[in-house]
Amino acid sequence: MTASPLSGPDYLLRGFKIIRQPGIRLFVAIPLFINIIIFGTFTTLTLDAMNGWINQVIEWLPSWLDFLRWILWPLAVILVLAIVMYIFSTVANIISAPFNGLLAEKVEEMLTGEEVAGRETIAMAIASFPKSIGRECQKLLYYLGFAILTLIASFVISPLAPLLWFALNAWMMAIEYCDYPMDNHKLSFKEARKRVGSQRGTSFSFGALVMLGTMVPILNLFIMPAAVCGGTLMWVERFKK
């Protein structure tokens, strides 16, 4: 079943509706609490340094583009926010991975009316933390490979560097949040990437809106559980079969 490339954002918006469901709120609370602590701490630590980082990015760009500073400034802001917020999200996802998997499980059961094989409790989710860390490390290694290529491309086409990094991070957001229900069904990370890639437009537009959401104060506190719910919706409706 092929989805419109523009249907990706709709899954995130529906995810925000799901996190308000009575039977889901408990499983939203733990990753939400983790997200609030991490984003709150990192935001406090980085706000003062943000202006300096952006100026460094501007100085890193070729001198012959100085006359375009008024255009390059917002692009530099996008670059810094994309990288910083992706780092924040990665840390949050590593810590809350077991609970995100549990949330994905409960959402899938709510959507399908069927129990997920090997269903977990909160205690079991905590016990599975080492396994979850291993899965997150696979994602990180996958990201680093493309990050190196993006870095090289950034030197070649400097003005487009912010957009390249945003696109990479948006793609990783799609993989990150669509992977939780697939991991619950014991799919390998390679197979998960294949299924997400089977509908690139839908997946990328979903990840792009998630990435934008991480850049918005207050909204970024709620983006992780909503994205887990949205990724589970995509699994049930698009990737499962």
mmCIF file of N, CA and C in Angstrom, residues 97-234:
data_model
loop_
_atom_site.group_PDB
_atom_site.id
_atom_site.type_symbol
_atom_site.label_atom_id
_atom_site.label_comp_id
_atom_site.label_asym_id
_atom_site.label_seq_id
_atom_site.Cartn_x
_atom_site.Cartn_y
_atom_site.Cartn_z
ATOM 1 N N ALA A 97 14.736 4.234 25.778
ATOM 2 C CA ALA A 97 14.430 3.226 24.763
ATOM 3 C C ALA A 97 13.512 2.100 25.257
ATOM 4 N N PRO A 98 13.781 1.490 26.434
ATOM 5 C CA PRO A 98 12.894 0.404 26.879
ATOM 6 C C PRO A 98 11.450 0.864 27.076
ATOM 7 N N PHE A 99 11.281 2.088 27.566
ATOM 8 C CA PHE A 99 9.937 2.606 27.820
ATOM 9 C C PHE A 99 9.251 3.034 26.522
ATOM 10 N N ASN A 100 10.042 3.487 25.549
ATOM 11 C CA ASN A 100 9.482 3.784 24.236
ATOM 12 C C ASN A 100 8.985 2.507 23.568
ATOM 13 N N GLY A 101 9.749 1.425 23.738
ATOM 14 C CA GLY A 101 9.302 0.141 23.199
ATOM 15 C C GLY A 101 8.016 -0.324 23.852
ATOM 16 N N LEU A 102 7.911 -0.125 25.159
ATOM 17 C CA LEU A 102 6.698 -0.489 25.884
ATOM 18 C C LEU A 102 5.523 0.364 25.425
ATOM 19 N N LEU A 103 5.756 1.660 25.221
ATOM 20 C CA LEU A 103 4.698 2.545 24.720
ATOM 21 C C LEU A 103 4.239 2.106 23.341
ATOM 22 N N ALA A 104 5.189 1.767 22.461
ATOM 23 C CA ALA A 104 4.837 1.305 21.120
ATOM 24 C C ALA A 104 3.997 0.034 21.188
ATOM 25 N N GLU A 105 4.337 -0.831 22.122
ATOM 26 C CA GLU A 105 3.588 -2.085 22.290
ATOM 27 C C GLU A 105 2.142 -1.808 22.687
ATOM 28 N N LYS A 106 1.949 -0.925 23.659
ATOM 29 C CA LYS A 106 0.596 -0.628 24.133
ATOM 30 C C LYS A 106 -0.230 0.079 23.071
ATOM 31 N N VAL A 107 0.413 0.961 22.306
ATOM 32 C CA VAL A 107 -0.301 1.651 21.234
ATOM 33 C C VAL A 107 -0.725 0.661 20.156
ATOM 34 N N GLU A 108 0.162 -0.260 19.798
ATOM 35 C CA GLU A 108 -0.187 -1.258 18.783
ATOM 36 C C GLU A 108 -1.346 -2.131 19.253
ATOM 37 N N GLU A 109 -1.323 -2.520 20.515
ATOM 38 C CA GLU A 109 -2.415 -3.334 21.043
ATOM 39 C C GLU A 109 -3.731 -2.561 21.031
ATOM 40 N N MET A 110 -3.677 -1.275 21.307
ATOM 41 C CA MET A 110 -4.872 -0.445 21.261
ATOM 42 C C MET A 110 -5.410 -0.328 19.834
ATOM 43 N N LEU A 111 -4.501 -0.210 18.869
ATOM 44 C CA LEU A 111 -4.910 -0.027 17.475
ATOM 45 C C LEU A 111 -5.443 -1.305 16.850
ATOM 46 N N THR A 112 -4.832 -2.429 17.208
ATOM 47 C CA THR A 112 -5.181 -3.692 16.544
ATOM 48 C C THR A 112 -6.129 -4.568 17.357
ATOM 49 N N GLY A 113 -6.192 -4.331 18.669
ATOM 50 C CA GLY A 113 -7.007 -5.187 19.526
ATOM 51 C C GLY A 113 -6.378 -6.541 19.770
ATOM 52 N N GLU A 114 -5.104 -6.692 19.417
ATOM 53 C CA GLU A 114 -4.397 -7.958 19.590
ATOM 54 C C GLU A 114 -3.163 -7.747 20.459
ATOM 55 N N GLU A 115 -2.856 -8.736 21.289
ATOM 56 C CA GLU A 115 -1.662 -8.643 22.118
ATOM 57 C C GLU A 115 -0.404 -8.857 21.276
ATOM 58 N N VAL A 116 0.630 -8.093 21.581
ATOM 59 C CA VAL A 116 1.924 -8.270 20.936
ATOM 60 C C VAL A 116 2.624 -9.438 21.612
ATOM 61 N N ALA A 117 3.132 -10.374 20.816
ATOM 62 C CA ALA A 117 3.809 -11.546 21.377
ATOM 63 C C ALA A 117 4.971 -11.110 22.260
ATOM 64 N N GLY A 118 5.079 -11.724 23.448
ATOM 65 C CA GLY A 118 6.145 -11.380 24.373
ATOM 66 C C GLY A 118 5.928 -10.037 25.026
ATOM 67 N N ARG A 119 4.665 -9.662 25.225
ATOM 68 C CA ARG A 119 4.337 -8.349 25.776
ATOM 69 C C ARG A 119 5.030 -8.132 27.118
ATOM 70 N N GLU A 120 5.372 -6.866 27.394
ATOM 71 C CA GLU A 120 6.203 -6.546 28.539
ATOM 72 C C GLU A 120 5.444 -5.796 29.625
ATOM 73 N N THR A 121 6.010 -5.835 30.818
ATOM 74 C CA THR A 121 5.584 -4.974 31.911
ATOM 75 C C THR A 121 6.652 -3.887 32.075
ATOM 76 N N ILE A 122 6.402 -2.922 32.928
ATOM 77 C CA ILE A 122 7.395 -1.874 33.169
ATOM 78 C C ILE A 122 8.682 -2.477 33.731
ATOM 79 N N ALA A 123 8.542 -3.475 34.645
ATOM 80 C CA ALA A 123 9.721 -4.122 35.219
ATOM 81 C C ALA A 123 10.529 -4.839 34.140
ATOM 82 N N MET A 124 9.837 -5.502 33.214
ATOM 83 C CA MET A 124 10.518 -6.199 32.123
ATOM 84 C C MET A 124 11.202 -5.207 31.185
ATOM 85 N N ALA A 125 10.569 -4.050 30.998
ATOM 86 C CA ALA A 125 11.176 -3.023 30.148
ATOM 87 C C ALA A 125 12.485 -2.536 30.748
ATOM 88 N N ILE A 126 12.491 -2.336 32.058
ATOM 89 C CA ILE A 126 13.719 -1.899 32.736
ATOM 90 C C ILE A 126 14.806 -2.973 32.605
ATOM 91 N N ALA A 127 14.402 -4.243 32.749
ATOM 92 C CA ALA A 127 15.367 -5.343 32.659
ATOM 93 C C ALA A 127 15.949 -5.475 31.254
ATOM 94 N N SER A 128 15.216 -5.006 30.239
ATOM 95 C CA SER A 128 15.681 -5.127 28.851
ATOM 96 C C SER A 128 16.577 -3.964 28.435
ATOM 97 N N PHE A 129 16.970 -3.136 29.390
ATOM 98 C CA PHE A 129 17.749 -1.942 29.070
ATOM 99 C C PHE A 129 19.039 -2.261 28.300
ATOM 100 N N PRO A 130 19.831 -3.273 28.690
ATOM 101 C CA PRO A 130 21.059 -3.577 27.922
ATOM 102 C C PRO A 130 20.767 -3.901 26.460
ATOM 103 N N LYS A 131 19.709 -4.666 26.211
ATOM 104 C CA LYS A 131 19.337 -5.011 24.831
ATOM 105 C C LYS A 131 18.950 -3.749 24.059
ATOM 106 N N SER A 132 18.209 -2.867 24.706
ATOM 107 C CA SER A 132 17.788 -1.631 24.058
ATOM 108 C C SER A 132 18.982 -0.753 23.723
ATOM 109 N N ILE A 133 19.965 -0.729 24.616
ATOM 110 C CA ILE A 133 21.174 0.050 24.367
ATOM 111 C C ILE A 133 21.882 -0.470 23.114
ATOM 112 N N GLY A 134 21.933 -1.796 22.975
ATOM 113 C CA GLY A 134 22.566 -2.394 21.802
ATOM 114 C C GLY A 134 21.886 -1.966 20.518
ATOM 115 N N ARG A 135 20.554 -1.929 20.529
ATOM 116 C CA ARG A 135 19.799 -1.513 19.353
ATOM 117 C C ARG A 135 20.073 -0.042 19.031
ATOM 118 N N GLU A 136 20.107 0.791 20.064
ATOM 119 C CA GLU A 136 20.367 2.210 19.856
ATOM 120 C C GLU A 136 21.780 2.431 19.319
ATOM 121 N N CYS A 137 22.727 1.611 19.737
ATOM 122 C CA CYS A 137 24.097 1.720 19.231
ATOM 123 C C CYS A 137 24.161 1.383 17.745
ATOM 124 N N GLN A 138 23.338 0.425 17.300
ATOM 125 C CA GLN A 138 23.254 0.113 15.874
ATOM 126 C C GLN A 138 22.793 1.336 15.081
ATOM 127 N N LYS A 139 21.792 2.018 15.609
ATOM 128 C CA LYS A 139 21.294 3.224 14.944
ATOM 129 C C LYS A 139 22.377 4.295 14.906
ATOM 130 N N LEU A 140 23.113 4.414 15.996
ATOM 131 C CA LEU A 140 24.149 5.448 16.075
ATOM 132 C C LEU A 140 25.260 5.178 15.069
ATOM 133 N N LEU A 141 25.664 3.920 14.936
ATOM 134 C CA LEU A 141 26.703 3.567 13.964
ATOM 135 C C LEU A 141 26.221 3.832 12.537
ATOM 136 N N TYR A 142 24.967 3.505 12.273
ATOM 137 C CA TYR A 142 24.371 3.786 10.962
ATOM 138 C C TYR A 142 24.406 5.287 10.687
ATOM 139 N N TYR A 143 24.063 6.073 11.700
ATOM 140 C CA TYR A 143 24.062 7.530 11.555
ATOM 141 C C TYR A 143 25.470 8.058 11.302
ATOM 142 N N LEU A 144 26.456 7.551 12.043
ATOM 143 C CA LEU A 144 27.817 8.055 11.913
ATOM 144 C C LEU A 144 28.369 7.848 10.504
ATOM 145 N N GLY A 145 28.008 6.719 9.886
ATOM 146 C CA GLY A 145 28.462 6.464 8.525
ATOM 147 C C GLY A 145 27.977 7.547 7.566
ATOM 148 N N PHE A 146 26.705 7.888 7.660
ATOM 149 C CA PHE A 146 26.154 8.922 6.783
ATOM 150 C C PHE A 146 26.597 10.317 7.222
ATOM 151 N N ALA A 147 26.865 10.487 8.517
ATOM 152 C CA ALA A 147 27.329 11.789 9.002
ATOM 153 C C ALA A 147 28.685 12.134 8.397
ATOM 154 N N ILE A 148 29.562 11.128 8.249
ATOM 155 C CA ILE A 148 30.871 11.362 7.636
ATOM 156 C C ILE A 148 30.710 11.809 6.177
ATOM 157 N N LEU A 149 29.807 11.136 5.451
ATOM 158 C CA LEU A 149 29.556 11.517 4.053
ATOM 159 C C LEU A 149 28.963 12.918 3.971
ATOM 160 N N THR A 150 28.074 13.235 4.912
ATOM 161 C CA THR A 150 27.451 14.562 4.923
ATOM 162 C C THR A 150 28.482 15.631 5.234
ATOM 163 N N LEU A 151 29.405 15.318 6.124
ATOM 164 C CA LEU A 151 30.461 16.273 6.465
ATOM 165 C C LEU A 151 31.334 16.571 5.257
ATOM 166 N N ILE A 152 31.691 15.532 4.510
ATOM 167 C CA ILE A 152 32.501 15.716 3.302
ATOM 168 C C ILE A 152 31.735 16.564 2.285
ATOM 169 N N ALA A 153 30.450 16.238 2.098
ATOM 170 C CA ALA A 153 29.627 16.996 1.153
ATOM 171 C C ALA A 153 29.479 18.445 1.591
ATOM 172 N N SER A 154 29.499 18.679 2.902
ATOM 173 C CA SER A 154 29.351 20.041 3.422
ATOM 174 C C SER A 154 30.517 20.926 3.015
ATOM 175 N N PHE A 155 31.718 20.344 2.899
ATOM 176 C CA PHE A 155 32.878 21.120 2.471
ATOM 177 C C PHE A 155 32.803 21.428 0.974
ATOM 178 N N VAL A 156 32.192 20.513 0.235
ATOM 179 C CA VAL A 156 32.102 20.693 -1.217
ATOM 180 C C VAL A 156 31.040 21.713 -1.582
ATOM 181 N N ILE A 157 29.892 21.619 -0.936
ATOM 182 C CA ILE A 157 28.783 22.545 -1.211
ATOM 183 C C ILE A 157 28.362 23.216 0.101
ATOM 184 N N SER A 158 29.210 24.070 0.597
ATOM 185 C CA SER A 158 29.034 24.694 1.913
ATOM 186 C C SER A 158 27.670 25.358 2.124
ATOM 187 N N PRO A 159 27.154 26.134 1.157
ATOM 188 C CA PRO A 159 25.879 26.813 1.407
ATOM 189 C C PRO A 159 24.723 25.858 1.693
ATOM 190 N N LEU A 160 24.830 24.633 1.201
ATOM 191 C CA LEU A 160 23.749 23.664 1.398
ATOM 192 C C LEU A 160 23.956 22.784 2.618
ATOM 193 N N ALA A 161 25.068 23.001 3.334
ATOM 194 C CA ALA A 161 25.391 22.150 4.485
ATOM 195 C C ALA A 161 24.251 22.062 5.506
ATOM 196 N N PRO A 162 23.636 23.195 5.895
ATOM 197 C CA PRO A 162 22.554 23.100 6.891
ATOM 198 C C PRO A 162 21.403 22.222 6.428
ATOM 199 N N LEU A 163 21.069 22.329 5.149
ATOM 200 C CA LEU A 163 19.953 21.534 4.628
ATOM 201 C C LEU A 163 20.319 20.052 4.556
ATOM 202 N N LEU A 164 21.580 19.762 4.230
ATOM 203 C CA LEU A 164 22.024 18.366 4.193
ATOM 204 C C LEU A 164 21.940 17.732 5.577
ATOM 205 N N TRP A 165 22.403 18.478 6.598
ATOM 206 C CA TRP A 165 22.366 17.935 7.961
ATOM 207 C C TRP A 165 20.931 17.793 8.455
ATOM 208 N N PHE A 166 20.090 18.744 8.098
ATOM 209 C CA PHE A 166 18.685 18.627 8.492
ATOM 210 C C PHE A 166 18.057 17.394 7.853
ATOM 211 N N ALA A 167 18.338 17.174 6.570
ATOM 212 C CA ALA A 167 17.764 16.022 5.865
ATOM 213 C C ALA A 167 18.243 14.709 6.490
ATOM 214 N N LEU A 168 19.532 14.627 6.809
ATOM 215 C CA LEU A 168 20.060 13.409 7.432
ATOM 216 C C LEU A 168 19.384 13.154 8.774
ATOM 217 N N ASN A 169 19.291 14.191 9.597
ATOM 218 C CA ASN A 169 18.694 14.018 10.918
ATOM 219 C C ASN A 169 17.211 13.712 10.836
ATOM 220 N N ALA A 170 16.524 14.290 9.849
ATOM 221 C CA ALA A 170 15.103 13.987 9.656
ATOM 222 C C ALA A 170 14.923 12.509 9.291
ATOM 223 N N TRP A 171 15.803 12.009 8.423
ATOM 224 C CA TRP A 171 15.723 10.597 8.042
ATOM 225 C C TRP A 171 15.970 9.694 9.255
ATOM 226 N N MET A 172 16.927 10.079 10.083
ATOM 227 C CA MET A 172 17.213 9.278 11.272
ATOM 228 C C MET A 172 16.063 9.313 12.263
ATOM 229 N N MET A 173 15.343 10.428 12.338
ATOM 230 C CA MET A 173 14.174 10.501 13.211
ATOM 231 C C MET A 173 13.114 9.497 12.759
ATOM 232 N N ALA A 174 12.929 9.385 11.447
ATOM 233 C CA ALA A 174 11.959 8.417 10.930
ATOM 234 C C ALA A 174 12.367 6.993 11.304
ATOM 235 N N ILE A 175 13.635 6.669 11.109
ATOM 236 C CA ILE A 175 14.123 5.331 11.452
ATOM 237 C C ILE A 175 14.000 5.084 12.947
ATOM 238 N N GLU A 176 14.390 6.087 13.746
ATOM 239 C CA GLU A 176 14.363 5.959 15.201
ATOM 240 C C GLU A 176 12.982 5.579 15.714
ATOM 241 N N TYR A 177 11.975 6.329 15.308
ATOM 242 C CA TYR A 177 10.662 6.161 15.924
ATOM 243 C C TYR A 177 9.802 5.089 15.264
ATOM 244 N N CYS A 178 10.124 4.742 14.018
ATOM 245 C CA CYS A 178 9.418 3.618 13.397
ATOM 246 C C CYS A 178 10.025 2.283 13.816
ATOM 247 N N ASP A 179 11.223 2.329 14.381
ATOM 248 C CA ASP A 179 11.930 1.099 14.733
ATOM 249 C C ASP A 179 11.375 0.436 15.993
ATOM 250 N N TYR A 180 10.819 1.214 16.924
ATOM 251 C CA TYR A 180 10.385 0.631 18.197
ATOM 252 C C TYR A 180 9.373 -0.500 18.020
ATOM 253 N N PRO A 181 8.293 -0.315 17.256
ATOM 254 C CA PRO A 181 7.371 -1.446 17.080
ATOM 255 C C PRO A 181 7.993 -2.601 16.309
ATOM 256 N N MET A 182 8.914 -2.307 15.397
ATOM 257 C CA MET A 182 9.564 -3.380 14.650
ATOM 258 C C MET A 182 10.478 -4.196 15.559
ATOM 259 N N ASP A 183 11.157 -3.512 16.459
ATOM 260 C CA ASP A 183 12.000 -4.215 17.431
ATOM 261 C C ASP A 183 11.141 -5.094 18.334
ATOM 262 N N ASN A 184 9.951 -4.618 18.682
ATOM 263 C CA ASN A 184 9.036 -5.433 19.495
ATOM 264 C C ASN A 184 8.675 -6.737 18.799
ATOM 265 N N HIS A 185 8.681 -6.723 17.455
ATOM 266 C CA HIS A 185 8.354 -7.926 16.676
ATOM 267 C C HIS A 185 9.610 -8.664 16.222
ATOM 268 N N LYS A 186 10.743 -8.344 16.851
ATOM 269 C CA LYS A 186 12.013 -9.051 16.626
ATOM 270 C C LYS A 186 12.559 -8.891 15.212
ATOM 271 N N LEU A 187 12.188 -7.825 14.521
ATOM 272 C CA LEU A 187 12.771 -7.565 13.217
ATOM 273 C C LEU A 187 14.188 -7.031 13.411
ATOM 274 N N SER A 188 15.097 -7.451 12.548
ATOM 275 C CA SER A 188 16.461 -6.944 12.628
ATOM 276 C C SER A 188 16.477 -5.463 12.254
ATOM 277 N N PHE A 189 17.524 -4.771 12.664
ATOM 278 C CA PHE A 189 17.631 -3.359 12.319
ATOM 279 C C PHE A 189 17.737 -3.190 10.806
ATOM 280 N N LYS A 190 18.392 -4.123 10.135
ATOM 281 C CA LYS A 190 18.505 -4.064 8.674
ATOM 282 C C LYS A 190 17.123 -4.154 8.035
ATOM 283 N N GLU A 191 16.285 -5.071 8.526
ATOM 284 C CA GLU A 191 14.937 -5.215 7.987
ATOM 285 C C GLU A 191 14.099 -3.978 8.308
ATOM 286 N N ALA A 192 14.280 -3.413 9.500
ATOM 287 C CA ALA A 192 13.545 -2.198 9.874
ATOM 288 C C ALA A 192 13.884 -1.054 8.912
ATOM 289 N N ARG A 193 15.176 -0.892 8.605
ATOM 290 C CA ARG A 193 15.591 0.157 7.664
ATOM 291 C C ARG A 193 14.981 -0.082 6.294
ATOM 292 N N LYS A 194 14.927 -1.327 5.894
ATOM 293 C CA LYS A 194 14.373 -1.663 4.588
ATOM 294 C C LYS A 194 12.904 -1.277 4.503
ATOM 295 N N ARG A 195 12.154 -1.554 5.560
ATOM 296 C CA ARG A 195 10.720 -1.238 5.540
ATOM 297 C C ARG A 195 10.481 0.271 5.587
ATOM 298 N N VAL A 196 11.264 0.972 6.391
ATOM 299 C CA VAL A 196 11.127 2.433 6.423
ATOM 300 C C VAL A 196 11.475 3.011 5.050
ATOM 301 N N GLY A 197 12.509 2.461 4.427
ATOM 302 C CA GLY A 197 12.923 2.936 3.114
ATOM 303 C C GLY A 197 11.977 2.556 1.994
ATOM 304 N N SER A 198 11.077 1.614 2.245
ATOM 305 C CA SER A 198 10.137 1.196 1.201
ATOM 306 C C SER A 198 9.154 2.309 0.858
ATOM 307 N N GLN A 199 8.975 3.266 1.776
ATOM 308 C CA GLN A 199 8.119 4.422 1.512
ATOM 309 C C GLN A 199 8.864 5.680 1.965
ATOM 310 N N ARG A 200 9.841 6.039 1.162
ATOM 311 C CA ARG A 200 10.770 7.097 1.571
ATOM 312 C C ARG A 200 10.083 8.437 1.773
ATOM 313 N N GLY A 201 9.158 8.788 0.886
ATOM 314 C CA GLY A 201 8.501 10.082 0.994
ATOM 315 C C GLY A 201 7.717 10.226 2.283
ATOM 316 N N THR A 202 6.920 9.218 2.580
ATOM 317 C CA THR A 202 6.127 9.237 3.806
ATOM 318 C C THR A 202 7.033 9.249 5.030
ATOM 319 N N SER A 203 8.046 8.387 5.011
ATOM 320 C CA SER A 203 8.963 8.292 6.151
ATOM 321 C C SER A 203 9.718 9.594 6.359
ATOM 322 N N PHE A 204 10.237 10.166 5.265
ATOM 323 C CA PHE A 204 11.035 11.379 5.405
ATOM 324 C C PHE A 204 10.184 12.558 5.872
ATOM 325 N N SER A 205 8.973 12.694 5.333
ATOM 326 C CA SER A 205 8.131 13.823 5.743
ATOM 327 C C SER A 205 7.727 13.691 7.208
ATOM 328 N N PHE A 206 7.550 12.445 7.668
ATOM 329 C CA PHE A 206 7.286 12.206 9.091
ATOM 330 C C PHE A 206 8.494 12.632 9.929
ATOM 331 N N GLY A 207 9.679 12.162 9.539
ATOM 332 C CA GLY A 207 10.894 12.494 10.276
ATOM 333 C C GLY A 207 11.205 13.981 10.247
ATOM 334 N N ALA A 208 10.905 14.651 9.117
ATOM 335 C CA ALA A 208 11.175 16.085 9.014
ATOM 336 C C ALA A 208 10.323 16.875 10.006
ATOM 337 N N LEU A 209 9.048 16.489 10.155
ATOM 338 C CA LEU A 209 8.197 17.203 11.102
ATOM 339 C C LEU A 209 8.632 16.918 12.540
ATOM 340 N N VAL A 210 9.060 15.682 12.809
ATOM 341 C CA VAL A 210 9.592 15.364 14.137
ATOM 342 C C VAL A 210 10.819 16.226 14.414
ATOM 343 N N MET A 211 11.702 16.334 13.421
ATOM 344 C CA MET A 211 12.920 17.138 13.586
ATOM 345 C C MET A 211 12.574 18.589 13.858
ATOM 346 N N LEU A 212 11.630 19.139 13.121
ATOM 347 C CA LEU A 212 11.205 20.514 13.349
ATOM 348 C C LEU A 212 10.616 20.671 14.748
ATOM 349 N N GLY A 213 9.869 19.650 15.186
ATOM 350 C CA GLY A 213 9.254 19.698 16.512
ATOM 351 C C GLY A 213 10.278 19.741 17.626
ATOM 352 N N THR A 214 11.428 19.088 17.417
ATOM 353 C CA THR A 214 12.469 19.100 18.452
ATOM 354 C C THR A 214 13.098 20.485 18.605
ATOM 355 N N MET A 215 12.929 21.342 17.598
ATOM 356 C CA MET A 215 13.516 22.676 17.632
ATOM 357 C C MET A 215 12.615 23.708 18.300
ATOM 358 N N VAL A 216 11.395 23.319 18.608
ATOM 359 C CA VAL A 216 10.430 24.267 19.166
ATOM 360 C C VAL A 216 10.344 24.079 20.679
ATOM 361 N N PRO A 217 10.686 25.100 21.460
ATOM 362 C CA PRO A 217 10.597 24.973 22.922
ATOM 363 C C PRO A 217 9.206 24.556 23.376
ATOM 364 N N ILE A 218 9.123 23.828 24.452
ATOM 365 C CA ILE A 218 7.903 23.265 25.037
ATOM 366 C C ILE A 218 7.400 22.095 24.204
ATOM 367 N N LEU A 219 7.203 22.322 22.885
ATOM 368 C CA LEU A 219 6.753 21.231 22.021
ATOM 369 C C LEU A 219 7.752 20.095 22.031
ATOM 370 N N ASN A 220 9.066 20.415 22.113
ATOM 371 C CA ASN A 220 10.070 19.355 22.059
ATOM 372 C C ASN A 220 10.017 18.422 23.272
ATOM 373 N N LEU A 221 9.343 18.857 24.337
ATOM 374 C CA LEU A 221 9.203 17.991 25.503
ATOM 375 C C LEU A 221 8.243 16.840 25.224
ATOM 376 N N PHE A 222 7.286 17.082 24.342
ATOM 377 C CA PHE A 222 6.237 16.098 24.067
ATOM 378 C C PHE A 222 6.458 15.349 22.758
ATOM 379 N N ILE A 223 7.478 15.761 22.010
ATOM 380 C CA ILE A 223 7.644 15.215 20.669
ATOM 381 C C ILE A 223 8.008 13.733 20.686
ATOM 382 N N MET A 224 8.799 13.296 21.680
ATOM 383 C CA MET A 224 9.245 11.904 21.683
ATOM 384 C C MET A 224 8.089 10.912 21.838
ATOM 385 N N PRO A 225 7.236 11.012 22.869
ATOM 386 C CA PRO A 225 6.139 10.049 22.961
ATOM 387 C C PRO A 225 5.170 10.151 21.792
ATOM 388 N N ALA A 226 4.928 11.368 21.292
ATOM 389 C CA ALA A 226 4.029 11.517 20.140
ATOM 390 C C ALA A 226 4.632 10.851 18.904
ATOM 391 N N ALA A 227 5.962 10.974 18.735
ATOM 392 C CA ALA A 227 6.626 10.356 17.583
ATOM 393 C C ALA A 227 6.621 8.834 17.692
ATOM 394 N N VAL A 228 6.764 8.299 18.909
ATOM 395 C CA VAL A 228 6.671 6.846 19.100
ATOM 396 C C VAL A 228 5.281 6.368 18.674
ATOM 397 N N CYS A 229 4.244 7.102 19.087
ATOM 398 C CA CYS A 229 2.879 6.731 18.702
ATOM 399 C C CYS A 229 2.686 6.862 17.195
ATOM 400 N N GLY A 230 3.224 7.932 16.605
ATOM 401 C CA GLY A 230 3.118 8.105 15.163
ATOM 402 C C GLY A 230 3.858 7.030 14.404
ATOM 403 N N GLY A 231 5.051 6.667 14.879
ATOM 404 C CA GLY A 231 5.808 5.593 14.237
ATOM 405 C C GLY A 231 5.098 4.256 14.345
ATOM 406 N N THR A 232 4.410 4.026 15.461
ATOM 407 C CA THR A 232 3.645 2.782 15.624
ATOM 408 C C THR A 232 2.452 2.758 14.690
ATOM 409 N N LEU A 233 1.821 3.905 14.504
ATOM 410 C CA LEU A 233 0.728 4.003 13.529
ATOM 411 C C LEU A 233 1.224 3.647 12.130
ATOM 412 N N MET A 234 2.404 4.146 11.762
ATOM 413 C CA MET A 234 2.969 3.829 10.454
ATOM 414 C C MET A 234 3.268 2.340 10.331
#
